[in-house]
Coordinates of C-alpha atoms in Angstrom, one line a residue:
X25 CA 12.5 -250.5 48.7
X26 CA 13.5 -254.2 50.0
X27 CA 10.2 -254.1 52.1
X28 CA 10.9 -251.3 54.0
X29 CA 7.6 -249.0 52.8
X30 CA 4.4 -250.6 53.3
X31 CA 1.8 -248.6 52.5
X32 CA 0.0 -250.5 49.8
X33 CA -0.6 -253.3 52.8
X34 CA -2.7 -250.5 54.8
X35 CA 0.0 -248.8 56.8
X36 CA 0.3 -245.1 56.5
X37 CA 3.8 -244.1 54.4
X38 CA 6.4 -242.2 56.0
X39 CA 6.8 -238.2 55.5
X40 CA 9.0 -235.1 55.8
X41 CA 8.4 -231.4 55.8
X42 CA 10.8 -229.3 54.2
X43 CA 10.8 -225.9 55.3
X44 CA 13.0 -223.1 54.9
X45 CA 14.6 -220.4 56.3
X46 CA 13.3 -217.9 53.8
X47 CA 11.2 -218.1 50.8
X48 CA 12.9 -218.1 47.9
X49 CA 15.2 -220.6 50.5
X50 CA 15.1 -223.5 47.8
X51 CA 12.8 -225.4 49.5
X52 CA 10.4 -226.7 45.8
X53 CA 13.9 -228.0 44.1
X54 CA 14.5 -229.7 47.6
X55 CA 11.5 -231.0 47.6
X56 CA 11.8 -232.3 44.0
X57 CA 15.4 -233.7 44.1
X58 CA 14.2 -236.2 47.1
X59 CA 11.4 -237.1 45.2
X60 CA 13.3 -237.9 42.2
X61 CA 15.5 -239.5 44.4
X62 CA 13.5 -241.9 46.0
X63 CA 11.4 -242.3 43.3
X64 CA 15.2 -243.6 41.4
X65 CA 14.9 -246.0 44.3
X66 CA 11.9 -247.4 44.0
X67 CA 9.6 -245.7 46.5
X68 CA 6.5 -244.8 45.7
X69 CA 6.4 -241.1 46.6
X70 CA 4.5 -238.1 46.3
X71 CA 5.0 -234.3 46.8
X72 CA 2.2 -231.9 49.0
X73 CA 2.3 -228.1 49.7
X74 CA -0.8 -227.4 52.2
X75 CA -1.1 -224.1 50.9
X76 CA 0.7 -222.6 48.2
X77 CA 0.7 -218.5 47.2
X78 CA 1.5 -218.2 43.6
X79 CA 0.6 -217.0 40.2
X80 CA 2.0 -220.1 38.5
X81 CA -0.3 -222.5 38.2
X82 CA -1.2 -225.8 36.8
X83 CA -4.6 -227.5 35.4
X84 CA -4.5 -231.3 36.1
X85 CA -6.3 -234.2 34.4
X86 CA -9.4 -233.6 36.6
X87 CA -9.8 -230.3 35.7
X88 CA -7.8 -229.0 39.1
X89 CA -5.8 -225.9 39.4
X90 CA -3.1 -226.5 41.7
X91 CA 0.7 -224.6 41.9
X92 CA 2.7 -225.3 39.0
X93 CA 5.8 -226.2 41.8
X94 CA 3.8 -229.2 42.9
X95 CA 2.9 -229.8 39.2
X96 CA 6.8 -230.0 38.4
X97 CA 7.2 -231.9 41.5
X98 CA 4.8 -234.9 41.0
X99 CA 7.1 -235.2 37.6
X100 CA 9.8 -235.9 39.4
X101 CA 8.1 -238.5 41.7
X102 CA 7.3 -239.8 38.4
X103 CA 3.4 -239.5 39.4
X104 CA 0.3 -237.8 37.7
X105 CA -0.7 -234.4 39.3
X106 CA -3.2 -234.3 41.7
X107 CA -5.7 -231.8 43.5
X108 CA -5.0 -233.6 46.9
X109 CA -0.8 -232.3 46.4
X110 CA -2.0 -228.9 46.7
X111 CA -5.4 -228.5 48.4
X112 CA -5.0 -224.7 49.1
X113 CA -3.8 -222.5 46.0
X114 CA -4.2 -218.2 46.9
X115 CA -3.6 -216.5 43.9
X116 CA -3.0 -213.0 44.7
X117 CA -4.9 -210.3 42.8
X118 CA -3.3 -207.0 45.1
X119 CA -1.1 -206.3 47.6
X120 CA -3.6 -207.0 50.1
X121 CA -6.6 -209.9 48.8
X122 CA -6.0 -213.2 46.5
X123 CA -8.8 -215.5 44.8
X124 CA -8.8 -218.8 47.2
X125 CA -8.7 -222.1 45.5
X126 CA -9.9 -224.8 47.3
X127 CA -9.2 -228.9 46.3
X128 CA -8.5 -227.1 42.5
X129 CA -11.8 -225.3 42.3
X130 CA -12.2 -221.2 42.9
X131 CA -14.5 -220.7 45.9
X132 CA -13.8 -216.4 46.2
X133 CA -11.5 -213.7 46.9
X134 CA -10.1 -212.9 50.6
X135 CA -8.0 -210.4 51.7
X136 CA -5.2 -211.1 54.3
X137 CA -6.5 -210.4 56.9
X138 CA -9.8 -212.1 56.6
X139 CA -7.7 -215.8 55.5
X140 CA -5.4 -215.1 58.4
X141 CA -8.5 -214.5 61.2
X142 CA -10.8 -217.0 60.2
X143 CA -10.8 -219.0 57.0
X144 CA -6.9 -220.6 57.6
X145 CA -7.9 -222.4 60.3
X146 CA -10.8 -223.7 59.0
X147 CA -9.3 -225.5 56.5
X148 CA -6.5 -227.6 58.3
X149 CA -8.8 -230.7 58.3
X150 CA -9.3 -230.5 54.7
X151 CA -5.2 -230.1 54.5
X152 CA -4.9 -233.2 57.1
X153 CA -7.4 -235.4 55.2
X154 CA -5.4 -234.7 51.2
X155 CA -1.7 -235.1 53.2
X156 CA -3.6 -239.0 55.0
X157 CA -4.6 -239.8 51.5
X158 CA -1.9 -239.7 50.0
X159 CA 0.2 -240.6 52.7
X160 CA -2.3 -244.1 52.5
X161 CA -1.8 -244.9 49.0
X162 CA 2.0 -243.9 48.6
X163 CA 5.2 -245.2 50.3
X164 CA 6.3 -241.7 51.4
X165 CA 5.2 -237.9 51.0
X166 CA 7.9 -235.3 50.6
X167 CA 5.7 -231.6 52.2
X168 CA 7.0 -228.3 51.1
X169 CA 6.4 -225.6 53.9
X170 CA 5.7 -221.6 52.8
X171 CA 7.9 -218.7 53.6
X172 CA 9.5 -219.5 56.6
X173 CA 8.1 -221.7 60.0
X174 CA 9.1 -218.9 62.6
X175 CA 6.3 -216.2 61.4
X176 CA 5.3 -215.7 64.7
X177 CA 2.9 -213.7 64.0
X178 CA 1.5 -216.5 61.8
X179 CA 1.6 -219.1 63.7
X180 CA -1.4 -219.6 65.2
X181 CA -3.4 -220.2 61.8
X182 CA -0.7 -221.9 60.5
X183 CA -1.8 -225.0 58.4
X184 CA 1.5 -225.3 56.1
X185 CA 4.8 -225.4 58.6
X186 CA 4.9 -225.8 62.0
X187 CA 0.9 -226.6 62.4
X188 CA 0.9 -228.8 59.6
X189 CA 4.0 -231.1 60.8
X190 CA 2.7 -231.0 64.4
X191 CA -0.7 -232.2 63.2
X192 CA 0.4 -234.8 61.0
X193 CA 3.3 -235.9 63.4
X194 CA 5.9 -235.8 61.0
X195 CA 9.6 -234.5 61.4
X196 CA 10.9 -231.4 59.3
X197 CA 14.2 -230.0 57.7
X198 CA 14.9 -226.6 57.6
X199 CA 17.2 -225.5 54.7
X200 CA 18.9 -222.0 54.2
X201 CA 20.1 -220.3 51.5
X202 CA 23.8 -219.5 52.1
X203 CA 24.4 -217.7 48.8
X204 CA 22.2 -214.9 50.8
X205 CA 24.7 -214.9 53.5
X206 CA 23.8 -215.3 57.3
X207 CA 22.8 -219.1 57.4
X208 CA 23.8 -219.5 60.6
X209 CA 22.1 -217.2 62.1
X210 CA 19.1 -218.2 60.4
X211 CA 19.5 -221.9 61.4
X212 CA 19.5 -220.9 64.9
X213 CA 17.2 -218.1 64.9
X214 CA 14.6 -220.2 63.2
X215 CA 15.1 -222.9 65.7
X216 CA 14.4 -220.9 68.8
X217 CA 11.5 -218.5 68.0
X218 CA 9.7 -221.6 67.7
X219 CA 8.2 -223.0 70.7
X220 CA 9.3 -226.2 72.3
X221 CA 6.9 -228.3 70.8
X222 CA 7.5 -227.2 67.7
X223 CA 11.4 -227.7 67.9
X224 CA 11.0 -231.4 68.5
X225 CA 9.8 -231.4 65.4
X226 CA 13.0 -230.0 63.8
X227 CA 15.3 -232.7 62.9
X228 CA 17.9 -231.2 61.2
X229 CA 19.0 -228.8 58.6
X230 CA 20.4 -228.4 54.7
X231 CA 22.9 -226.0 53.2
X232 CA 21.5 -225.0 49.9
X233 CA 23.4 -223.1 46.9
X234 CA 26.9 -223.1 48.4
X235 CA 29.8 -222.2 46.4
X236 CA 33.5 -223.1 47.1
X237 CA 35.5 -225.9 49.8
X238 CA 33.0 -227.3 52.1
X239 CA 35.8 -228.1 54.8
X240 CA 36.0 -224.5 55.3
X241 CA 32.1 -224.4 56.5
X242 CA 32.5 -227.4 58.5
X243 CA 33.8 -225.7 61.6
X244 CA 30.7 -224.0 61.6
X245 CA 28.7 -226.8 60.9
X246 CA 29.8 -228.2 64.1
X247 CA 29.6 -225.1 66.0
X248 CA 25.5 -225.3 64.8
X249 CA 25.6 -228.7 66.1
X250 CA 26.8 -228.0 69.5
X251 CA 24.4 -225.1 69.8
X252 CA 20.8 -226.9 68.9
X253 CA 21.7 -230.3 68.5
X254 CA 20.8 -230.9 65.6
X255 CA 22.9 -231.7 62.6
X256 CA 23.6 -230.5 59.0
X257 CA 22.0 -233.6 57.0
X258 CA 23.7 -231.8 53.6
X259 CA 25.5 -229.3 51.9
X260 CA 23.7 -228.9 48.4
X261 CA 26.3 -226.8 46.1
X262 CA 25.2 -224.0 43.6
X263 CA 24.2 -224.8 40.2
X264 CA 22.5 -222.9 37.5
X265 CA 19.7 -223.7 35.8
X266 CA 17.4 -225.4 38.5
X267 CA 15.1 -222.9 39.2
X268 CA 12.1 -224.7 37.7
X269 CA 8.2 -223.5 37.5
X270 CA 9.3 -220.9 40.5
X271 CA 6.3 -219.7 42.4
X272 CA 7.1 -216.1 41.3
X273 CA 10.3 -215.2 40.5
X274 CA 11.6 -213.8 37.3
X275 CA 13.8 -216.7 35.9
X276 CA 13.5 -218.3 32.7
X277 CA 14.1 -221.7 33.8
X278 CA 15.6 -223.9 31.1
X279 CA 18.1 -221.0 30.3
X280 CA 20.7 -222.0 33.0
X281 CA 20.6 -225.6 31.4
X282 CA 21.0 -225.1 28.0
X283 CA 23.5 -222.6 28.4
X284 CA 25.8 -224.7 30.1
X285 CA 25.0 -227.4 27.1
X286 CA 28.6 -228.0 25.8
X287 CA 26.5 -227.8 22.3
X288 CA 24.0 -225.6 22.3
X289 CA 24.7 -222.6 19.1
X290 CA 21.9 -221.1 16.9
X291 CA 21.2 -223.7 14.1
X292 CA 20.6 -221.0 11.4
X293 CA 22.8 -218.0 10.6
X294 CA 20.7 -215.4 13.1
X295 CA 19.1 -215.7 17.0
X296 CA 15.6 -214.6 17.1
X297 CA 15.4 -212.2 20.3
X298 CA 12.3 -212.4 22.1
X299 CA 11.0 -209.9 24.7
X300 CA 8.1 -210.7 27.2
X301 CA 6.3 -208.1 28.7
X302 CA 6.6 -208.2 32.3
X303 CA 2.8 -206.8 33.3
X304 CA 1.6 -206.4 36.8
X305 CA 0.3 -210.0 38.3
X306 CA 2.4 -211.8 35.8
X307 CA 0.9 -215.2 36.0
X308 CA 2.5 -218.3 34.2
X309 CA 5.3 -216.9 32.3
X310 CA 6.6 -220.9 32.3
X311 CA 4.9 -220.5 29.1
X312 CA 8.2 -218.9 27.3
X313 CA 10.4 -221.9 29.2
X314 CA 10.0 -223.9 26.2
X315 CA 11.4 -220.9 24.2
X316 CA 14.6 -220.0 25.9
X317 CA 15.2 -223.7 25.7
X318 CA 15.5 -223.2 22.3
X319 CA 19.4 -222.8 21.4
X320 CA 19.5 -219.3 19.3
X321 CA 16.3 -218.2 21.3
X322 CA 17.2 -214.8 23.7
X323 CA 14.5 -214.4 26.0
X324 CA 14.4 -211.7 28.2
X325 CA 11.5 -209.6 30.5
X326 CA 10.9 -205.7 29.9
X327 CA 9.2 -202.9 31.1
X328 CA 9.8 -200.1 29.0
X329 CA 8.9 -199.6 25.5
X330 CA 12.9 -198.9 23.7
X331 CA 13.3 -202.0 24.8
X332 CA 11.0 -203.6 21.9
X333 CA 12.5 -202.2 19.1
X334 CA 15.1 -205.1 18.4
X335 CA 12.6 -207.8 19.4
X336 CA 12.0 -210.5 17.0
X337 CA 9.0 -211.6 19.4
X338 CA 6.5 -209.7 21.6
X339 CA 5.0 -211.6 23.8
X340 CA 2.2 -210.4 26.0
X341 CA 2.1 -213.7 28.7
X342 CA -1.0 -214.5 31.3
X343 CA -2.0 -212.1 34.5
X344 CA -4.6 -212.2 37.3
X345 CA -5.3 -208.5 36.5
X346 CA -5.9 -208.2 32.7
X347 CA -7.2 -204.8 33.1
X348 CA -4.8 -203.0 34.9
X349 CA -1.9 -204.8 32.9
X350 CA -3.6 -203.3 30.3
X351 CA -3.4 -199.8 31.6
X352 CA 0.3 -200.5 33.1
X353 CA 1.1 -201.3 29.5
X354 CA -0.4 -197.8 28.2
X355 CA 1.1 -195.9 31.0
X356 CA 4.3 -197.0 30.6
X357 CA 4.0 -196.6 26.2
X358 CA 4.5 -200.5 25.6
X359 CA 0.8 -200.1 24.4
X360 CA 1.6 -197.7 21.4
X361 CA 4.8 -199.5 21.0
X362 CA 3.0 -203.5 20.4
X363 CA 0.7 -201.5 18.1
X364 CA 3.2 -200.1 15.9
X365 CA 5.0 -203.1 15.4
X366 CA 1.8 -205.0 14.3
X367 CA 1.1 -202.1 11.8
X368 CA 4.5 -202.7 10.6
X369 CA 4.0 -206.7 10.3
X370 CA 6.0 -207.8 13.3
X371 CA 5.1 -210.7 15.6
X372 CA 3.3 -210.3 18.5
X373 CA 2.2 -213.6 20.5
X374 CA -0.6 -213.0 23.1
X375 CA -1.3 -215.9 25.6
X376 CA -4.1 -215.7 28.3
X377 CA -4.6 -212.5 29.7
X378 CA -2.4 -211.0 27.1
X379 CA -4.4 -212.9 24.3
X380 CA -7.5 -210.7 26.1
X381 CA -5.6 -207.2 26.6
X382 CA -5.0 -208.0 22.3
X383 CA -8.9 -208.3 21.5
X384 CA -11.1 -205.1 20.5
X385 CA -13.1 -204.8 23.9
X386 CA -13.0 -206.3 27.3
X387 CA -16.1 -206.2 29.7
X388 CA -15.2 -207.3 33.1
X389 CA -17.6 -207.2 35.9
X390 CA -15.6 -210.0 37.9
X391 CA -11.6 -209.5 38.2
X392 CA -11.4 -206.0 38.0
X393 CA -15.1 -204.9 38.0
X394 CA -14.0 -202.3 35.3
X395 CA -17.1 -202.9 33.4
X396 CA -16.4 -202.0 29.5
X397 CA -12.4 -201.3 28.5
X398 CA -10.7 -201.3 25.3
X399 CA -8.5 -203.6 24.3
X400 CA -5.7 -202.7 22.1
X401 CA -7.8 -203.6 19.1
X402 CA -5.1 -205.9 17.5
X403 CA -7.2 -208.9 17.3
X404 CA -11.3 -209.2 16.7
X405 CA -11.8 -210.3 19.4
X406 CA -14.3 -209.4 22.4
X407 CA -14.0 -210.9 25.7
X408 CA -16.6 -210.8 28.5
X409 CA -15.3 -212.4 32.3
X410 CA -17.4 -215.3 33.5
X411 CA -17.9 -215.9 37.5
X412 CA -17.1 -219.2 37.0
X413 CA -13.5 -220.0 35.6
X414 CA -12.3 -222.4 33.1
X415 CA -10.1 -225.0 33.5
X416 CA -9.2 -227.3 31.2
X417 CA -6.4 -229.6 28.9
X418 CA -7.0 -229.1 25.3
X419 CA -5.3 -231.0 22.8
X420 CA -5.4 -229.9 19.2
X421 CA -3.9 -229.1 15.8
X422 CA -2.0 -225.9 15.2
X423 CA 0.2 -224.7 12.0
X424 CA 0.3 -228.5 10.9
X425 CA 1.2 -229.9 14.3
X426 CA -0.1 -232.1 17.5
X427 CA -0.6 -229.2 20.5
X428 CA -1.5 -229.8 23.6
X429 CA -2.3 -227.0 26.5
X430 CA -3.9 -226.1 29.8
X431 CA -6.7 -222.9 30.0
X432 CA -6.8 -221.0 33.7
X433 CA -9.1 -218.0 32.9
X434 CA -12.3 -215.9 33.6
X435 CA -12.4 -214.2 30.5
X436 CA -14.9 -215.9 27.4
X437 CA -13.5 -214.8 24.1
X438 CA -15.9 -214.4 21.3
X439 CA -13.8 -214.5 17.9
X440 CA -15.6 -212.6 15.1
X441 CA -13.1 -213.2 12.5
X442 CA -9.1 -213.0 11.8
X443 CA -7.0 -214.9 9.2
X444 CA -6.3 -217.9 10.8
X445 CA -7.6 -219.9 14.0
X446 CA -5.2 -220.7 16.8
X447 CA -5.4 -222.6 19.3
X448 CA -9.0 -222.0 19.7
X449 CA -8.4 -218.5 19.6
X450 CA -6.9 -216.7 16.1
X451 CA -4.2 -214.9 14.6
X452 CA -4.6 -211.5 12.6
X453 CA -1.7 -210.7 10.2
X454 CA 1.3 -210.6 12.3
X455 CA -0.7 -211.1 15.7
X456 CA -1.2 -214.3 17.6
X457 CA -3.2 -215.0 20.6
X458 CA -4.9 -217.8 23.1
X459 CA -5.9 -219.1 25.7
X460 CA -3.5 -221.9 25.7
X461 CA -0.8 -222.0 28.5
X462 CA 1.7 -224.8 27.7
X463 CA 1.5 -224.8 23.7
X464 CA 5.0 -224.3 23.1
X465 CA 6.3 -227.0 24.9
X466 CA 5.0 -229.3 21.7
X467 CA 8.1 -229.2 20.1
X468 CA 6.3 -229.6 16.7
X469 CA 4.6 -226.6 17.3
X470 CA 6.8 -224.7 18.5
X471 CA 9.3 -225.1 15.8
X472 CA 6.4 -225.0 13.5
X473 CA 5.4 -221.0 15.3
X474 CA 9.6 -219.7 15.3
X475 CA 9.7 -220.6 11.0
X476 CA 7.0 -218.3 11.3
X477 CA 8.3 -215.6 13.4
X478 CA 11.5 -215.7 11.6
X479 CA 10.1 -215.6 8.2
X480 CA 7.9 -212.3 9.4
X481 CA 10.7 -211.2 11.1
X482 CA 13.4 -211.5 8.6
X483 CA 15.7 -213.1 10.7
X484 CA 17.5 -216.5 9.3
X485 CA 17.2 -218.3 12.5
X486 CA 16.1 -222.0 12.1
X487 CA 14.6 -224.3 15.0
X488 CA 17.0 -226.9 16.2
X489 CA 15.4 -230.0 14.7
X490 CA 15.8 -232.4 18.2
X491 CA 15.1 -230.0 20.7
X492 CA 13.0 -232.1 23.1
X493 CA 11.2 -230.1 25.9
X494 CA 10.5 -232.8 27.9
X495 CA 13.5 -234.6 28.0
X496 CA 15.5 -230.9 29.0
X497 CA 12.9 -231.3 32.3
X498 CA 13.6 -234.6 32.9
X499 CA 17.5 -233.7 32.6
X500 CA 16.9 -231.0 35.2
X501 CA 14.8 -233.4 37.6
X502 CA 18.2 -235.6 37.3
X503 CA 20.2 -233.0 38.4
X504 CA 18.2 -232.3 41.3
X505 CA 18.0 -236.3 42.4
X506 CA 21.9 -236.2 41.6
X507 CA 22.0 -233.5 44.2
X508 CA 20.3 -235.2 47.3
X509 CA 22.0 -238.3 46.8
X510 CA 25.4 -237.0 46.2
X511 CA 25.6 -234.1 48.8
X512 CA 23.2 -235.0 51.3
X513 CA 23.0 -237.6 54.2
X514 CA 20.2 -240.0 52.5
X515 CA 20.8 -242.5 55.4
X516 CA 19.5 -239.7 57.8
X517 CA 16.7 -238.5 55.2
X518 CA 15.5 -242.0 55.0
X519 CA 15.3 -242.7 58.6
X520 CA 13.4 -239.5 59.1
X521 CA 10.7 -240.2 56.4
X522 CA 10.8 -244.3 57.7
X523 CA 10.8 -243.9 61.6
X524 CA 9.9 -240.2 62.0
X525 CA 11.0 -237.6 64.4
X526 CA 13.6 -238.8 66.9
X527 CA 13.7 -238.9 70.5
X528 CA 15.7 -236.5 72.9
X529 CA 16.0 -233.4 70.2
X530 CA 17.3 -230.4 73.1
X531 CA 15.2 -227.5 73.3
X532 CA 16.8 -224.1 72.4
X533 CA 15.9 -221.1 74.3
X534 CA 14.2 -219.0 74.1
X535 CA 11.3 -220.6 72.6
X536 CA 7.6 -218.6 71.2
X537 CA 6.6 -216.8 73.5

């Protein structure tokens, strides 16, 4: 970017933190939209979360597991996933312990309190050393913080805020989430419970998800100003649709975007109405993105069994708890319910963990430490958990078309028969299930899969013919460059990333204690 960036000659390239307020604050399509910015500009840039909690998750080339947010985020620095953008992954499997992946590989389970009192800060010079990498062999890295930088209670063993900028000298932005309401006091109250050196660090701020005139904030843009001396660097406006591979909420993400398609009607005569169960630890339910990007495709989560009986589509999606999803889904009568329907000859699509809750018998001695548990019996199919995990990027054929997929799981199925294979796993009359996360974004395929879900469900909906996953993801990774460099200061977020934290940023009392 006329020879400002110099990394490739041996300097180190410039970074930024973005933090947030909150979680939920906005900080991963931040994060994105100045990568996809700069990268429109010609920097060479990369994304890095230290240490990401989440049940969405991602298998790189290497056979990596990192968080599907930095997965989505390298795509819009226009670079290939890596382990080193996401060297700490905890994927939670209670309320109280997660499994710890390390540089993309498992290495055990932890609860809280142990990670928090021990093991945290024992890993900030693995964190340090992926951030100098990449910060070597790029132009600029864009960081993602976690939750929000004044946990004070946190602080100490923090490796992803506050510790992580301090250590790697870099300045930080801290955007809120005014749609919540109380920005301003969040602005402020972040800024002094940290302490003083900390708040050096803290160059400025960014409004995220406003709606309506932005004069009418400015007063109090100002007022924020005079208080901590720091200034508002943007005012990002509201728009649906750009919640993209979330950490863990419950959005289907394309469904903002082609909704507000100015052509986007069911091709055939019917919609086909899919509902995905929404089981305990529900882990990469991305997978049913590629669906609701279809137009004529409802997709929606449940929890109760009356809810199935106008579905087109059940889909049983992924979980870190296969077991007691399994149970959650008999409590709660969604068990009886999925078996009925397959009786009756309607389509079920299992994919991970529910591909394992679909088989005749699980034994797990690792995740749940059950021992033997029946499965629903839909599928023959008998699964066994493994210590060590799989991870891996098939590629393959399916119902006449190109697939391509990631695996993420314990569980080894052993198919003993069925009337079709699929996707390395098999389908039984009306019942589908895998391993594969990621199958339906083939477009192929996934057409291919809703003729056949149609046909069995007697519904006259027909696939779009030019519905294009990939370039609906690369539309949304537009809209989030389109953001930065429309509504925020890029002069002052390129100066921050070039020349780092400036000089003479006031202290605001009172400070940690």
């Amino acid at each position: 970017m006329n020879g400002r960036f110099e990394a490739a000659g041996g300097a180190v390239g410039g970074g930024l933190l973005v933090a947030g307020t909150t979680s939920d604050a906005g900080k991963s399509v931040v994060t994105a939209g100045i990568c996809r910015w700069l990268v429109r500009q010609g920097v060479r840039v990369a994304p890095f979360k230290a240490q990401n909690m989440s049940l969405n998750s991602f298998v790189t080339r290497e056979g990596a597991e990192i968080g599907r947010a930095q997965a989505m985020q390298a795509a819009a620095a226009r670079v290939e996933p890596s382990a080193l953008m996401n060297p700490v992954l905890l994927k939670p499997g209670s309320d109280r312990s997660s499994q710890v992946v390390l540089l993309g590989k498992p290495v055990g389970e932890l609860s809280a309190k142990g990670y928090h009192q021990g093991r945290q800060e024992q890993l900030l010079g693995t964190v340090t050393d992926c951030l100098a990498e990449l910060r070597r062999t790029h132009d600029a890295v864009i960081c993602e913080g976690a939750g929000s930088p004044a946990e004070i209670n946190l602080r100490r063993t923090d490796i992803v805020n506050m510790g992580l900028a301090r250590a790697a000298r870099i300045p930080a932005v801290v955007v809120g989430d005014i749609d919540r309401g109380g920005v301003f006091a969040s602005f402020f109250g972040t800024t002094a419970l940290l302490s003083k050196e900390d708040q050096a660090l803290v160059a400025g701020y960014l409004v995220n998800k406003f709606r309506g005139d932005v004069t009418l904030l400015e007063p109090g843009l100002e007022m924020l100003r005079g208080l901590t001396g720091r200034q508002t660097l943007g005012v990002l406006p509201f728009s649906h649709g750009l919640g993209i591979d979330e950490e863990d909420g419950l959005r289907v993400s394309l469904r903002g975007a082609v909704r507000e398609s100015v052509v986007a009607p069911p091709h055939g005569a019917e919609v086909l109405r899919v509902a995905v169960c929404a089981v305990p630890l529900m882990s990469n339910f991305t997978d049913v993105d590629a669906l609701a990007a279809e137009p004529g495709v409802v997709v929606r989560f449940v929890d109760r069994a009356e809810e199935l009986a106008d579905a087109d589509l059940v889909v049983l999606p992924g979980t870190r708890g296969t077991v007691r999803a399994l149970a959650w889904l008999r409590e709660r009568g969604l068990a009886d319910a999925i078996v009925r329907r397959a009786a009756e000859g309607r389509p079920v699509l299992g994919v991970c963990g529910g591909f394992q809750m679909l088989g005749e018998r699980i034994e797990d001695d690792v995740e749940s430490k059950a021992g033997v548990v029946d499965g629903l019996g839909l599928l023959p199919v008998r699964v066994r958990f493994a210590a060590e995990k799989t991870l891996a990027r098939p590629a393959g054929e399916a119902l006449g078309e190109p697939v391509t997929g990631y695996e993420i799981h314990h569980g080894v199925a052993e198919v003993t028969g069925g009337d079709e294979e699929f996707l390395d796993g098999c389908r039984s009359g009306s019942v589908w299930g895998t391993h594969w996360h990621g199958s339906l974004e083939s477009d192929g395929f996934r057409r291919a899969f809703l003729r056949r879900v149609a046909a069995a469900a007697g519904r006259a909906f027909v696939p779009a013919p030019d519905t294009c996953f990939e370039a609906l993801r690369e539309e949304q990774l537009d809209r989030l460059g389109d953001l930065i460099e429309e509504h925020a200061d890029t002069g002052a977020l390129l100066r921050l990333i070039e020349q780092g934290v400036p000089e003479g940023l006031p202290f605001v009392p009172p400070g940690a204690p």
